[in-house]
Amino acid sequence: MGKNRKMSEDISIFRNWVSVEDYEFKILVLTSFLADSNLAYRGNLTTICNWLGIGTNQKNRNKIKESIKKLEEKEYIFCNKEGQTYHISITNKGLKDKRVVKIKKQWLEVIKNYGTTENKVNNSWASMLKALIVIFDKIEQDKQDFDIVSATIITMKELGDEIQKSEQTAGKIINKLVDCDFKDGLTIKKEIIKQKYKDNNGVEKYKTFG
């Protein structure tokens, strides 16, 4: 008899996924999270809505179908529909980015459930996950330049540009990540960094980052 395949505790998120629209990003993450042994997701629109944490009304169903279509056009996914069941797999193009961030499934569940009651899903989980991916990728990139890196510096303006949000919204998203209890040692900290400089008149002032 064959051995049962052990389900991975991690999912792979490709860095270029951060640049797609939030609904499209959610479909990519869902496919990676729930993929079976054939690396494909199978489910109907109701199941997709429930996992994404949105209502099953026609507006949301149309939004999902539109996002799937856009991802197909970008050649990020292959989708085959049989009756009411969608078979979604991520294409080689969708997996081509060499910058891969490993995210524990537990972390994603913590982010999805942040600030909600039981059986509810946090509406901003896609933006929070995108921010976490950007931070982890930045740390990995910094490791190429420094011997030891356990933290990184990124401004809220830079983060907002990466995840297509305003600087103020990026700050709020980071505050939520700081507040998350990941329960396994992962901790996100936010600090304000001040840098001294002189203006055109030679007067010392400070810039703040964070």
JSON list of N, CA, C and O in Angstrom, two decimals, residues 13-62:
[
{"chain": "A", "resi": 13, "resn": "ILE", "atom": "N", "xyz": [4.28, 31.58, -1.36]},
{"chain": "A", "resi": 13, "resn": "ILE", "atom": "CA", "xyz": [3.72, 32.79, -1.96]},
{"chain": "A", "resi": 13, "resn": "ILE", "atom": "C", "xyz": [4.81, 33.43, -2.81]},
{"chain": "A", "resi": 13, "resn": "ILE", "atom": "O", "xyz": [5.90, 33.71, -2.32]},
{"chain": "A", "resi": 14, "resn": "PHE", "atom": "N", "xyz": [4.53, 33.65, -4.06]},
{"chain": "A", "resi": 14, "resn": "PHE", "atom": "CA", "xyz": [5.52, 34.22, -4.96]},
{"chain": "A", "resi": 14, "resn": "PHE", "atom": "C", "xyz": [5.44, 35.75, -4.92]},
{"chain": "A", "resi": 14, "resn": "PHE", "atom": "O", "xyz": [4.36, 36.33, -4.91]},
{"chain": "A", "resi": 15, "resn": "ARG", "atom": "N", "xyz": [6.61, 36.35, -4.87]},
{"chain": "A", "resi": 15, "resn": "ARG", "atom": "CA", "xyz": [6.71, 37.79, -4.60]},
{"chain": "A", "resi": 15, "resn": "ARG", "atom": "C", "xyz": [5.89, 38.63, -5.57]},
{"chain": "A", "resi": 15, "resn": "ARG", "atom": "O", "xyz": [5.28, 39.64, -5.19]},
{"chain": "A", "resi": 16, "resn": "ASN", "atom": "N", "xyz": [5.84, 38.23, -6.84]},
{"chain": "A", "resi": 16, "resn": "ASN", "atom": "CA", "xyz": [5.12, 39.04, -7.82]},
{"chain": "A", "resi": 16, "resn": "ASN", "atom": "C", "xyz": [3.60, 38.96, -7.66]},
{"chain": "A", "resi": 16, "resn": "ASN", "atom": "O", "xyz": [2.86, 39.76, -8.24]},
{"chain": "A", "resi": 17, "resn": "TRP", "atom": "N", "xyz": [3.11, 38.04, -6.82]},
{"chain": "A", "resi": 17, "resn": "TRP", "atom": "CA", "xyz": [1.67, 37.99, -6.56]},
{"chain": "A", "resi": 17, "resn": "TRP", "atom": "C", "xyz": [1.20, 39.26, -5.83]},
{"chain": "A", "resi": 17, "resn": "TRP", "atom": "O", "xyz": [0.04, 39.63, -5.93]},
{"chain": "A", "resi": 18, "resn": "VAL", "atom": "N", "xyz": [2.10, 39.89, -5.10]},
{"chain": "A", "resi": 18, "resn": "VAL", "atom": "CA", "xyz": [1.74, 41.08, -4.33]},
{"chain": "A", "resi": 18, "resn": "VAL", "atom": "C", "xyz": [1.22, 42.20, -5.24]},
{"chain": "A", "resi": 18, "resn": "VAL", "atom": "O", "xyz": [0.41, 43.03, -4.83]},
{"chain": "A", "resi": 19, "resn": "SER", "atom": "N", "xyz": [1.65, 42.21, -6.49]},
{"chain": "A", "resi": 19, "resn": "SER", "atom": "CA", "xyz": [1.32, 43.30, -7.39]},
{"chain": "A", "resi": 19, "resn": "SER", "atom": "C", "xyz": [-0.08, 43.18, -8.01]},
{"chain": "A", "resi": 19, "resn": "SER", "atom": "O", "xyz": [-0.57, 44.12, -8.62]},
{"chain": "A", "resi": 20, "resn": "VAL", "atom": "N", "xyz": [-0.73, 42.03, -7.86]},
{"chain": "A", "resi": 20, "resn": "VAL", "atom": "CA", "xyz": [-2.05, 41.87, -8.47]},
{"chain": "A", "resi": 20, "resn": "VAL", "atom": "C", "xyz": [-3.13, 42.41, -7.54]},
{"chain": "A", "resi": 20, "resn": "VAL", "atom": "O", "xyz": [-2.91, 42.62, -6.35]},
{"chain": "A", "resi": 21, "resn": "GLU", "atom": "N", "xyz": [-4.29, 42.65, -8.10]},
{"chain": "A", "resi": 21, "resn": "GLU", "atom": "CA", "xyz": [-5.43, 43.18, -7.34]},
{"chain": "A", "resi": 21, "resn": "GLU", "atom": "C", "xyz": [-5.81, 42.20, -6.22]},
{"chain": "A", "resi": 21, "resn": "GLU", "atom": "O", "xyz": [-5.58, 41.00, -6.33]},
{"chain": "A", "resi": 22, "resn": "ASP", "atom": "N", "xyz": [-6.39, 42.73, -5.13]},
{"chain": "A", "resi": 22, "resn": "ASP", "atom": "CA", "xyz": [-6.61, 41.92, -3.93]},
{"chain": "A", "resi": 22, "resn": "ASP", "atom": "C", "xyz": [-7.44, 40.66, -4.18]},
{"chain": "A", "resi": 22, "resn": "ASP", "atom": "O", "xyz": [-7.13, 39.59, -3.66]},
{"chain": "A", "resi": 23, "resn": "TYR", "atom": "N", "xyz": [-8.50, 40.75, -4.97]},
{"chain": "A", "resi": 23, "resn": "TYR", "atom": "CA", "xyz": [-9.32, 39.58, -5.24]},
{"chain": "A", "resi": 23, "resn": "TYR", "atom": "C", "xyz": [-8.52, 38.52, -6.00]},
{"chain": "A", "resi": 23, "resn": "TYR", "atom": "O", "xyz": [-8.62, 37.32, -5.71]},
{"chain": "A", "resi": 24, "resn": "GLU", "atom": "N", "xyz": [-7.73, 38.96, -6.96]},
{"chain": "A", "resi": 24, "resn": "GLU", "atom": "CA", "xyz": [-6.89, 38.03, -7.71]},
{"chain": "A", "resi": 24, "resn": "GLU", "atom": "C", "xyz": [-5.86, 37.38, -6.79]},
{"chain": "A", "resi": 24, "resn": "GLU", "atom": "O", "xyz": [-5.59, 36.18, -6.88]},
{"chain": "A", "resi": 25, "resn": "PHE", "atom": "N", "xyz": [-5.28, 38.19, -5.92]},
{"chain": "A", "resi": 25, "resn": "PHE", "atom": "CA", "xyz": [-4.32, 37.68, -4.94]},
{"chain": "A", "resi": 25, "resn": "PHE", "atom": "C", "xyz": [-4.96, 36.61, -4.06]},
{"chain": "A", "resi": 25, "resn": "PHE", "atom": "O", "xyz": [-4.37, 35.56, -3.78]},
{"chain": "A", "resi": 26, "resn": "LYS", "atom": "N", "xyz": [-6.20, 36.87, -3.63]},
{"chain": "A", "resi": 26, "resn": "LYS", "atom": "CA", "xyz": [-6.90, 35.90, -2.77]},
{"chain": "A", "resi": 26, "resn": "LYS", "atom": "C", "xyz": [-7.11, 34.57, -3.49]},
{"chain": "A", "resi": 26, "resn": "LYS", "atom": "O", "xyz": [-6.99, 33.50, -2.88]},
{"chain": "A", "resi": 27, "resn": "ILE", "atom": "N", "xyz": [-7.41, 34.62, -4.78]},
{"chain": "A", "resi": 27, "resn": "ILE", "atom": "CA", "xyz": [-7.61, 33.38, -5.54]},
{"chain": "A", "resi": 27, "resn": "ILE", "atom": "C", "xyz": [-6.30, 32.60, -5.63]},
{"chain": "A", "resi": 27, "resn": "ILE", "atom": "O", "xyz": [-6.28, 31.37, -5.49]},
{"chain": "A", "resi": 28, "resn": "LEU", "atom": "N", "xyz": [-5.19, 33.30, -5.84]},
{"chain": "A", "resi": 28, "resn": "LEU", "atom": "CA", "xyz": [-3.89, 32.64, -5.90]},
{"chain": "A", "resi": 28, "resn": "LEU", "atom": "C", "xyz": [-3.55, 31.99, -4.56]},
{"chain": "A", "resi": 28, "resn": "LEU", "atom": "O", "xyz": [-3.07, 30.86, -4.50]},
{"chain": "A", "resi": 29, "resn": "VAL", "atom": "N", "xyz": [-3.80, 32.72, -3.48]},
{"chain": "A", "resi": 29, "resn": "VAL", "atom": "CA", "xyz": [-3.50, 32.19, -2.14]},
{"chain": "A", "resi": 29, "resn": "VAL", "atom": "C", "xyz": [-4.40, 31.00, -1.83]},
{"chain": "A", "resi": 29, "resn": "VAL", "atom": "O", "xyz": [-3.94, 29.98, -1.30]},
{"chain": "A", "resi": 30, "resn": "LEU", "atom": "N", "xyz": [-5.68, 31.12, -2.15]},
{"chain": "A", "resi": 30, "resn": "LEU", "atom": "CA", "xyz": [-6.61, 30.01, -1.94]},
{"chain": "A", "resi": 30, "resn": "LEU", "atom": "C", "xyz": [-6.14, 28.76, -2.67]},
{"chain": "A", "resi": 30, "resn": "LEU", "atom": "O", "xyz": [-6.14, 27.66, -2.10]},
{"chain": "A", "resi": 31, "resn": "THR", "atom": "N", "xyz": [-5.73, 28.93, -3.92]},
{"chain": "A", "resi": 31, "resn": "THR", "atom": "CA", "xyz": [-5.27, 27.78, -4.70]},
{"chain": "A", "resi": 31, "resn": "THR", "atom": "C", "xyz": [-4.04, 27.14, -4.08]},
{"chain": "A", "resi": 31, "resn": "THR", "atom": "O", "xyz": [-3.94, 25.92, -3.99]},
{"chain": "A", "resi": 32, "resn": "SER", "atom": "N", "xyz": [-3.10, 27.98, -3.63]},
{"chain": "A", "resi": 32, "resn": "SER", "atom": "CA", "xyz": [-1.89, 27.46, -2.99]},
{"chain": "A", "resi": 32, "resn": "SER", "atom": "C", "xyz": [-2.21, 26.80, -1.66]},
{"chain": "A", "resi": 32, "resn": "SER", "atom": "O", "xyz": [-1.65, 25.75, -1.32]},
{"chain": "A", "resi": 33, "resn": "PHE", "atom": "N", "xyz": [-3.13, 27.37, -0.91]},
{"chain": "A", "resi": 33, "resn": "PHE", "atom": "CA", "xyz": [-3.46, 26.88, 0.43]},
{"chain": "A", "resi": 33, "resn": "PHE", "atom": "C", "xyz": [-4.23, 25.56, 0.38]},
{"chain": "A", "resi": 33, "resn": "PHE", "atom": "O", "xyz": [-3.97, 24.64, 1.16]},
{"chain": "A", "resi": 34, "resn": "LEU", "atom": "N", "xyz": [-5.18, 25.48, -0.53]},
{"chain": "A", "resi": 34, "resn": "LEU", "atom": "CA", "xyz": [-6.09, 24.33, -0.55]},
{"chain": "A", "resi": 34, "resn": "LEU", "atom": "C", "xyz": [-5.78, 23.32, -1.65]},
{"chain": "A", "resi": 34, "resn": "LEU", "atom": "O", "xyz": [-6.53, 22.37, -1.84]},
{"chain": "A", "resi": 35, "resn": "ALA", "atom": "N", "xyz": [-4.67, 23.51, -2.36]},
{"chain": "A", "resi": 35, "resn": "ALA", "atom": "CA", "xyz": [-4.34, 22.59, -3.47]},
{"chain": "A", "resi": 35, "resn": "ALA", "atom": "C", "xyz": [-4.21, 21.16, -2.96]},
{"chain": "A", "resi": 35, "resn": "ALA", "atom": "O", "xyz": [-3.68, 20.90, -1.88]},
{"chain": "A", "resi": 36, "resn": "ASP", "atom": "N", "xyz": [-4.71, 20.22, -3.76]},
{"chain": "A", "resi": 36, "resn": "ASP", "atom": "CA", "xyz": [-4.60, 18.81, -3.39]},
{"chain": "A", "resi": 36, "resn": "ASP", "atom": "C", "xyz": [-3.26, 18.24, -3.85]},
{"chain": "A", "resi": 36, "resn": "ASP", "atom": "O", "xyz": [-2.35, 18.98, -4.23]},
{"chain": "A", "resi": 37, "resn": "SER", "atom": "N", "xyz": [-3.12, 16.92, -3.82]},
{"chain": "A", "resi": 37, "resn": "SER", "atom": "CA", "xyz": [-1.85, 16.29, -4.18]},
{"chain": "A", "resi": 37, "resn": "SER", "atom": "C", "xyz": [-1.48, 16.52, -5.64]},
{"chain": "A", "resi": 37, "resn": "SER", "atom": "O", "xyz": [-0.33, 16.35, -6.04]},
{"chain": "A", "resi": 38, "resn": "ASN", "atom": "N", "xyz": [-2.46, 16.93, -6.46]},
{"chain": "A", "resi": 38, "resn": "ASN", "atom": "CA", "xyz": [-2.19, 17.23, -7.87]},
{"chain": "A", "resi": 38, "resn": "ASN", "atom": "C", "xyz": [-1.92, 18.72, -8.09]},
{"chain": "A", "resi": 38, "resn": "ASN", "atom": "O", "xyz": [-1.89, 19.19, -9.22]},
{"chain": "A", "resi": 39, "resn": "LEU", "atom": "N", "xyz": [-1.73, 19.44, -6.98]},
{"chain": "A", "resi": 39, "resn": "LEU", "atom": "CA", "xyz": [-1.43, 20.88, -7.02]},
{"chain": "A", "resi": 39, "resn": "LEU", "atom": "C", "xyz": [-2.53, 21.67, -7.70]},
{"chain": "A", "resi": 39, "resn": "LEU", "atom": "O", "xyz": [-2.28, 22.65, -8.40]},
{"chain": "A", "resi": 40, "resn": "ALA", "atom": "N", "xyz": [-3.76, 21.23, -7.51]},
{"chain": "A", "resi": 40, "resn": "ALA", "atom": "CA", "xyz": [-4.91, 21.92, -8.08]},
{"chain": "A", "resi": 40, "resn": "ALA", "atom": "C", "xyz": [-6.00, 22.07, -7.02]},
{"chain": "A", "resi": 40, "resn": "ALA", "atom": "O", "xyz": [-6.14, 21.23, -6.13]},
{"chain": "A", "resi": 41, "resn": "TYR", "atom": "N", "xyz": [-6.75, 23.16, -7.13]},
{"chain": "A", "resi": 41, "resn": "TYR", "atom": "CA", "xyz": [-7.87, 23.37, -6.22]},
{"chain": "A", "resi": 41, "resn": "TYR", "atom": "C", "xyz": [-9.16, 23.00, -6.93]},
{"chain": "A", "resi": 41, "resn": "TYR", "atom": "O", "xyz": [-9.35, 23.32, -8.10]},
{"chain": "A", "resi": 42, "resn": "ARG", "atom": "N", "xyz": [-10.05, 22.34, -6.21]},
{"chain": "A", "resi": 42, "resn": "ARG", "atom": "CA", "xyz": [-11.35, 21.97, -6.76]},
{"chain": "A", "resi": 42, "resn": "ARG", "atom": "C", "xyz": [-12.43, 22.44, -5.80]},
{"chain": "A", "resi": 42, "resn": "ARG", "atom": "O", "xyz": [-12.41, 22.08, -4.62]},
{"chain": "A", "resi": 43, "resn": "GLY", "atom": "N", "xyz": [-13.37, 23.21, -6.31]},
{"chain": "A", "resi": 43, "resn": "GLY", "atom": "CA", "xyz": [-14.46, 23.67, -5.46]},
{"chain": "A", "resi": 43, "resn": "GLY", "atom": "C", "xyz": [-15.43, 24.54, -6.26]},
{"chain": "A", "resi": 43, "resn": "GLY", "atom": "O", "xyz": [-15.13, 24.96, -7.36]},
{"chain": "A", "resi": 44, "resn": "ASN", "atom": "N", "xyz": [-16.59, 24.80, -5.66]},
{"chain": "A", "resi": 44, "resn": "ASN", "atom": "CA", "xyz": [-17.57, 25.66, -6.33]},
{"chain": "A", "resi": 44, "resn": "ASN", "atom": "C", "xyz": [-17.49, 27.08, -5.79]},
{"chain": "A", "resi": 44, "resn": "ASN", "atom": "O", "xyz": [-16.72, 27.37, -4.88]},
{"chain": "A", "resi": 45, "resn": "LEU", "atom": "N", "xyz": [-18.31, 27.96, -6.34]},
{"chain": "A", "resi": 45, "resn": "LEU", "atom": "CA", "xyz": [-18.24, 29.37, -5.95]},
{"chain": "A", "resi": 45, "resn": "LEU", "atom": "C", "xyz": [-18.63, 29.58, -4.49]},
{"chain": "A", "resi": 45, "resn": "LEU", "atom": "O", "xyz": [-18.09, 30.46, -3.82]},
{"chain": "A", "resi": 46, "resn": "THR", "atom": "N", "xyz": [-19.55, 28.76, -4.00]},
{"chain": "A", "resi": 46, "resn": "THR", "atom": "CA", "xyz": [-19.94, 28.89, -2.59]},
{"chain": "A", "resi": 46, "resn": "THR", "atom": "C", "xyz": [-18.77, 28.58, -1.67]},
{"chain": "A", "resi": 46, "resn": "THR", "atom": "O", "xyz": [-18.50, 29.30, -0.70]},
{"chain": "A", "resi": 47, "resn": "THR", "atom": "N", "xyz": [-18.04, 27.51, -1.99]},
{"chain": "A", "resi": 47, "resn": "THR", "atom": "CA", "xyz": [-16.86, 27.14, -1.20]},
{"chain": "A", "resi": 47, "resn": "THR", "atom": "C", "xyz": [-15.80, 28.23, -1.24]},
{"chain": "A", "resi": 47, "resn": "THR", "atom": "O", "xyz": [-15.19, 28.56, -0.22]},
{"chain": "A", "resi": 48, "resn": "ILE", "atom": "N", "xyz": [-15.60, 28.80, -2.42]},
{"chain": "A", "resi": 48, "resn": "ILE", "atom": "CA", "xyz": [-14.61, 29.87, -2.57]},
{"chain": "A", "resi": 48, "resn": "ILE", "atom": "C", "xyz": [-15.02, 31.08, -1.74]},
{"chain": "A", "resi": 48, "resn": "ILE", "atom": "O", "xyz": [-14.21, 31.67, -1.02]},
{"chain": "A", "resi": 49, "resn": "CYS", "atom": "N", "xyz": [-16.30, 31.47, -1.83]},
{"chain": "A", "resi": 49, "resn": "CYS", "atom": "CA", "xyz": [-16.79, 32.61, -1.05]},
{"chain": "A", "resi": 49, "resn": "CYS", "atom": "C", "xyz": [-16.59, 32.38, 0.44]},
{"chain": "A", "resi": 49, "resn": "CYS", "atom": "O", "xyz": [-16.14, 33.29, 1.17]},
{"chain": "A", "resi": 50, "resn": "ASN", "atom": "N", "xyz": [-16.91, 31.18, 0.90]},
{"chain": "A", "resi": 50, "resn": "ASN", "atom": "CA", "xyz": [-16.78, 30.88, 2.32]},
{"chain": "A", "resi": 50, "resn": "ASN", "atom": "C", "xyz": [-15.33, 30.98, 2.78]},
{"chain": "A", "resi": 50, "resn": "ASN", "atom": "O", "xyz": [-15.04, 31.52, 3.85]},
{"chain": "A", "resi": 51, "resn": "TRP", "atom": "N", "xyz": [-14.41, 30.47, 1.98]},
{"chain": "A", "resi": 51, "resn": "TRP", "atom": "CA", "xyz": [-12.99, 30.52, 2.38]},
{"chain": "A", "resi": 51, "resn": "TRP", "atom": "C", "xyz": [-12.47, 31.95, 2.36]},
{"chain": "A", "resi": 51, "resn": "TRP", "atom": "O", "xyz": [-11.68, 32.34, 3.22]},
{"chain": "A", "resi": 52, "resn": "LEU", "atom": "N", "xyz": [-12.92, 32.73, 1.39]},
{"chain": "A", "resi": 52, "resn": "LEU", "atom": "CA", "xyz": [-12.49, 34.12, 1.31]},
{"chain": "A", "resi": 52, "resn": "LEU", "atom": "C", "xyz": [-13.14, 34.99, 2.38]},
{"chain": "A", "resi": 52, "resn": "LEU", "atom": "O", "xyz": [-12.68, 36.10, 2.65]},
{"chain": "A", "resi": 53, "resn": "GLY", "atom": "N", "xyz": [-14.21, 34.47, 2.98]},
{"chain": "A", "resi": 53, "resn": "GLY", "atom": "CA", "xyz": [-14.88, 35.22, 4.03]},
{"chain": "A", "resi": 53, "resn": "GLY", "atom": "C", "xyz": [-15.83, 36.28, 3.52]},
{"chain": "A", "resi": 53, "resn": "GLY", "atom": "O", "xyz": [-16.02, 37.32, 4.14]},
{"chain": "A", "resi": 54, "resn": "ILE", "atom": "N", "xyz": [-16.44, 36.01, 2.37]},
{"chain": "A", "resi": 54, "resn": "ILE", "atom": "CA", "xyz": [-17.39, 36.96, 1.79]},
{"chain": "A", "resi": 54, "resn": "ILE", "atom": "C", "xyz": [-18.74, 36.27, 1.60]},
{"chain": "A", "resi": 54, "resn": "ILE", "atom": "O", "xyz": [-18.83, 35.04, 1.59]},
{"chain": "A", "resi": 55, "resn": "GLY", "atom": "N", "xyz": [-19.78, 37.07, 1.45]},
{"chain": "A", "resi": 55, "resn": "GLY", "atom": "CA", "xyz": [-21.11, 36.52, 1.24]},
{"chain": "A", "resi": 55, "resn": "GLY", "atom": "C", "xyz": [-21.22, 35.81, -0.09]},
{"chain": "A", "resi": 55, "resn": "GLY", "atom": "O", "xyz": [-20.44, 36.05, -1.02]},
{"chain": "A", "resi": 56, "resn": "THR", "atom": "N", "xyz": [-22.21, 34.94, -0.21]},
{"chain": "A", "resi": 56, "resn": "THR", "atom": "CA", "xyz": [-22.37, 34.15, -1.43]},
{"chain": "A", "resi": 56, "resn": "THR", "atom": "C", "xyz": [-23.34, 34.80, -2.41]},
{"chain": "A", "resi": 56, "resn": "THR", "atom": "O", "xyz": [-23.91, 34.13, -3.27]},
{"chain": "A", "resi": 57, "resn": "ASN", "atom": "N", "xyz": [-23.53, 36.11, -2.29]},
{"chain": "A", "resi": 57, "resn": "ASN", "atom": "CA", "xyz": [-24.46, 36.80, -3.18]},
{"chain": "A", "resi": 57, "resn": "ASN", "atom": "C", "xyz": [-23.88, 36.86, -4.61]},
{"chain": "A", "resi": 57, "resn": "ASN", "atom": "O", "xyz": [-22.70, 36.60, -4.84]},
{"chain": "A", "resi": 58, "resn": "GLN", "atom": "N", "xyz": [-24.74, 37.23, -5.54]},
{"chain": "A", "resi": 58, "resn": "GLN", "atom": "CA", "xyz": [-24.36, 37.22, -6.95]},
{"chain": "A", "resi": 58, "resn": "GLN", "atom": "C", "xyz": [-23.24, 38.21, -7.25]},
{"chain": "A", "resi": 58, "resn": "GLN", "atom": "O", "xyz": [-22.37, 37.95, -8.09]},
{"chain": "A", "resi": 59, "resn": "LYS", "atom": "N", "xyz": [-23.23, 39.34, -6.55]},
{"chain": "A", "resi": 59, "resn": "LYS", "atom": "CA", "xyz": [-22.18, 40.34, -6.78]},
{"chain": "A", "resi": 59, "resn": "LYS", "atom": "C", "xyz": [-20.80, 39.75, -6.48]},
{"chain": "A", "resi": 59, "resn": "LYS", "atom": "O", "xyz": [-19.86, 39.92, -7.26]},
{"chain": "A", "resi": 60, "resn": "ASN", "atom": "N", "xyz": [-20.68, 39.05, -5.36]},
{"chain": "A", "resi": 60, "resn": "ASN", "atom": "CA", "xyz": [-19.40, 38.44, -5.00]},
{"chain": "A", "resi": 60, "resn": "ASN", "atom": "C", "xyz": [-19.04, 37.29, -5.93]},
{"chain": "A", "resi": 60, "resn": "ASN", "atom": "O", "xyz": [-17.87, 37.09, -6.28]},
{"chain": "A", "resi": 61, "resn": "ARG", "atom": "N", "xyz": [-20.03, 36.53, -6.33]},
{"chain": "A", "resi": 61, "resn": "ARG", "atom": "CA", "xyz": [-19.78, 35.43, -7.28]},
{"chain": "A", "resi": 61, "resn": "ARG", "atom": "C", "xyz": [-19.24, 35.98, -8.60]},
{"chain": "A", "resi": 61, "resn": "ARG", "atom": "O", "xyz": [-18.30, 35.43, -9.17]},
{"chain": "A", "resi": 62, "resn": "ASN", "atom": "N", "xyz": [-19.85, 37.07, -9.06]},
{"chain": "A", "resi": 62, "resn": "ASN", "atom": "CA", "xyz": [-19.38, 37.68, -10.31]},
{"chain": "A", "resi": 62, "resn": "ASN", "atom": "C", "xyz": [-17.96, 38.21, -10.16]},
{"chain": "A", "resi": 62, "resn": "ASN", "atom": "O", "xyz": [-17.15, 38.14, -11.10]}
]
